[in-house]
Structure formats: C-alpha cells, structure tokens
XYZ file of C-alpha atoms in Angstrom:
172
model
C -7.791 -2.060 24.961
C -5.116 -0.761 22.756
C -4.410 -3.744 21.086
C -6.353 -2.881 17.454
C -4.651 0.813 17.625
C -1.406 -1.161 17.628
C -2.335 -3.182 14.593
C -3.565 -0.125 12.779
C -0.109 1.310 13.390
C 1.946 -1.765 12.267
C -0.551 -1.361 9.046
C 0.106 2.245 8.713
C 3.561 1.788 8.682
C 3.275 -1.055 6.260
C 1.432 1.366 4.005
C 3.686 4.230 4.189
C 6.730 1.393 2.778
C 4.370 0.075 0.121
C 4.147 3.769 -0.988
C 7.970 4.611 -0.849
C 8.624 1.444 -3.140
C 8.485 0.090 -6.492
C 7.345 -3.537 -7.496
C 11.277 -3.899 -8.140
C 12.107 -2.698 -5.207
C 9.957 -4.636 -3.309
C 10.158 -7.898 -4.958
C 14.182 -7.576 -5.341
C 15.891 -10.518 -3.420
C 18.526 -8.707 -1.071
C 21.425 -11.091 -0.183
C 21.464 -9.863 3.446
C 18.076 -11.467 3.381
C 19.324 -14.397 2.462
C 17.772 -13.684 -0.860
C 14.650 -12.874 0.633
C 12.794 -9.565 -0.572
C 10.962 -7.199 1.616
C 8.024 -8.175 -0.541
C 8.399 -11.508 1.039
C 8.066 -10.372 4.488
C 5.272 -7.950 4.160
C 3.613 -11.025 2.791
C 4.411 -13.083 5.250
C 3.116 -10.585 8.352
C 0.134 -9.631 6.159
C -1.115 -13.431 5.471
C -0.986 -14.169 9.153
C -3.339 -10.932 9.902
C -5.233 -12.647 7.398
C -5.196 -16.054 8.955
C -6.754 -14.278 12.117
C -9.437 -12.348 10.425
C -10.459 -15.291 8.208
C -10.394 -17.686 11.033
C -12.389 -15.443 13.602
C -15.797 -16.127 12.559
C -15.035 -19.846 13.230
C -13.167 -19.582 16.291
C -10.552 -21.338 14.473
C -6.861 -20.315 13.289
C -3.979 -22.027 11.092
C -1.896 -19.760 10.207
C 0.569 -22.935 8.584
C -2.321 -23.449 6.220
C -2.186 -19.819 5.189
C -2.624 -19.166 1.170
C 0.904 -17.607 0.554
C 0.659 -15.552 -2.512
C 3.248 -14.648 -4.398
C 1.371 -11.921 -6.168
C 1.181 -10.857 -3.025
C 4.703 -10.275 -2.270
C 5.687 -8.500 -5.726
C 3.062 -5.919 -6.433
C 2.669 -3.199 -3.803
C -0.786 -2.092 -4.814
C -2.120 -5.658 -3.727
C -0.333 -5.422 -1.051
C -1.908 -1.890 -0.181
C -5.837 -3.783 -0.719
C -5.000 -6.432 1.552
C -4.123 -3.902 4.423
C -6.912 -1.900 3.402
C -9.331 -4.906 4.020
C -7.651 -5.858 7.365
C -7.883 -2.471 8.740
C -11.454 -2.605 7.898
C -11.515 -6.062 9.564
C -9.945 -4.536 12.705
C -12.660 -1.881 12.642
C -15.078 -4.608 13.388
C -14.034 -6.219 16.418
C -16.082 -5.202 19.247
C -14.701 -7.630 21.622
C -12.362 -10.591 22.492
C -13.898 -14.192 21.253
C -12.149 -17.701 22.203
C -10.503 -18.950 19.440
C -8.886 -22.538 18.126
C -5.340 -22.530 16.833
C -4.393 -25.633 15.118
C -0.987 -26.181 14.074
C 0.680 -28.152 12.384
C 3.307 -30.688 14.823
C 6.686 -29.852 15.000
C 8.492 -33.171 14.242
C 9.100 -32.973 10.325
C 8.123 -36.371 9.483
C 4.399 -36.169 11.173
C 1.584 -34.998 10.210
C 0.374 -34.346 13.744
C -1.675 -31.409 14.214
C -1.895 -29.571 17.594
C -4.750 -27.842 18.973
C -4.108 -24.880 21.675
C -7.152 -23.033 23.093
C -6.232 -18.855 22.490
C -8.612 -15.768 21.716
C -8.940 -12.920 19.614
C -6.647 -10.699 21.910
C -3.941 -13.126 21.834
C -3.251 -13.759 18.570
C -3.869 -10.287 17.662
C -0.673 -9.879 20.359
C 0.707 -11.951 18.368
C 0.312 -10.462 15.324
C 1.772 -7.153 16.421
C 4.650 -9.166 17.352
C 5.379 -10.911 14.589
C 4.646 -7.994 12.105
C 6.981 -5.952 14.061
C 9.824 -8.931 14.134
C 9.657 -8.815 10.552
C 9.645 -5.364 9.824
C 12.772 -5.578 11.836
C 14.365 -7.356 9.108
C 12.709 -5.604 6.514
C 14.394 -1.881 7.831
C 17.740 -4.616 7.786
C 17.167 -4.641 3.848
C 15.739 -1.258 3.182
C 19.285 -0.079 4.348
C 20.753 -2.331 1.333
C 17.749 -1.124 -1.152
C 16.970 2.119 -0.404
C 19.066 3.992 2.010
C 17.327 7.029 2.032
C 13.817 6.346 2.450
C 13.283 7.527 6.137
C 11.407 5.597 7.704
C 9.388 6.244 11.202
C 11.976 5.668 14.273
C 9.369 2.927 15.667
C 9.051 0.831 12.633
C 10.250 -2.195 13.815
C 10.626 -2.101 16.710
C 8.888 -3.469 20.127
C 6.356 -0.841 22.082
C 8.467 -2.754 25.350
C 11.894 -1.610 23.615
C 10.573 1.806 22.974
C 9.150 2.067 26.542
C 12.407 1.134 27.722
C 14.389 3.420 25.382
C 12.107 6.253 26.662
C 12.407 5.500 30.301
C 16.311 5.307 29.782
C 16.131 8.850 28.463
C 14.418 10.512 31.347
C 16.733 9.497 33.926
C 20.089 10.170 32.076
C-alpha cells in the first residue's frame, strides 16, 4: 500500500517550505490569499493529519473539532515538530482499522452532527488530498512571497495529474 509513502512525501515537502521560510514569511497575509498566509494553510493540512492520528486509537475522527492553533501557523519550527510527530505516527500503522467520522451538519443554523462509517486508508486518502489542494494554493502565494524559492515540480499537485502529465509526454 503506498498510501503512508504518499503522506511522508506531502510531509517532506512541507518540511523542505518550513525550512526555506521565515516566521514573517510564513505568517505574512498575502492578498492573493485573500489575506490568508501560507502559515495558515500548512496549519490547516497539518491539524487534519492530526485529527486522524489522534482519532485512530478510538476509531473516531472530527476533523471540525480540530484544535486550530495559531502558534501553529506563525512559527515554522512548531510547525517542523508537528510533522516530525506525524511522520512518526505514520511509521506506526501496520494496517487499515474502521474508523468513525463525525461531522458537524451542513445547514448553518443546526447543530446536527453526522456520522459516516470510513477507515484508516480513507481518510489518510484524504489527507493526501487535501494537503496537496492546499499546497496548491500555498505555491499560488509563494509566487507573491518568495519567487525564487524553487520548489519540487510535484508540490502541489495530484499523483493522477502527474500520471497524466507523464503519460501525455510519452506519446507526443
């Protein structure tokens, strides 16, 4: 199963940004993320690997109760423990487990809460994705703030879109 490869390298990449910035840098609010900092979104992708790894042991997931800390999303050497831990929490999966997701309903003025059966596997998919979605936008903003850090031609993009890109390429 390749899925915890593919987290490590959605956390590798992570790491090599976190070392290529500055707490400015990553805590500065870009306007072409609507004000949003990359800080923000590594944050974001980081607390719902989180969610997951917290929730395992339960069999349960919320990933709209996550903690959200800010700390988290202006000081890249936090940011560098947290995917430090979750790589190590990768490390320990030895196999797929069912797993609870609860969510919160999607009609604003309820407090409905939905519960969808999943497992491990799943969510981790969809982990990958959503780390990948938002490293999308953070590459968006690293062209505003830093122009010239070069970053890996994958980051950001979906293992189907480079398949596809590849497979393009060998029959032009």
């Amino acid at each position: 199963m390749d899925i915890i490869p593919a987290s490590h390298k959605i956390l590798d990449q992570l790491t090599y940004l976190l070392e290529n910035l500055t707490n400015d840098e990553y805590s500065k609010s870009l306007l072409i993320l609507h004000d949003n900092s990359i800080g923000q979104h590594v944050r974001h992708s980081l607390e719902f690997y989180t969610c997951l790894m917290n929730g395992r042991p339960h069999g349960l997931v919320n990933y709209d109760e996550r903690e959200r800390d800010v700390f988290l999303e202006s000081n890249t050497l936090e940011a560098l423990t947290i995917v430090a831990n979750l790589k190590g929490a990768l490390n320990e999966i030895k196999r797929n487990q069912p797993l609870k997701l609860l969510q919160q309903g999607y009609a604003v003025d309820s407090n409905e809460k939905n519960e969808v059966e999943s497992n491990l596997y799943r969510e981790l998919i969809y982990n990958i994705e959503h780390a990948v979605h938002h490293m999308a936008l953070m590459k968006i903003g690293l062209r505003e703030l830093k122009p010239d850090l070069e970053l890996p031609n994958d980051f950001g993009v979906a293992s189907s879109t480079i398949k596809f890109r590849q497979s393009q390429q060998a029959n032009a």
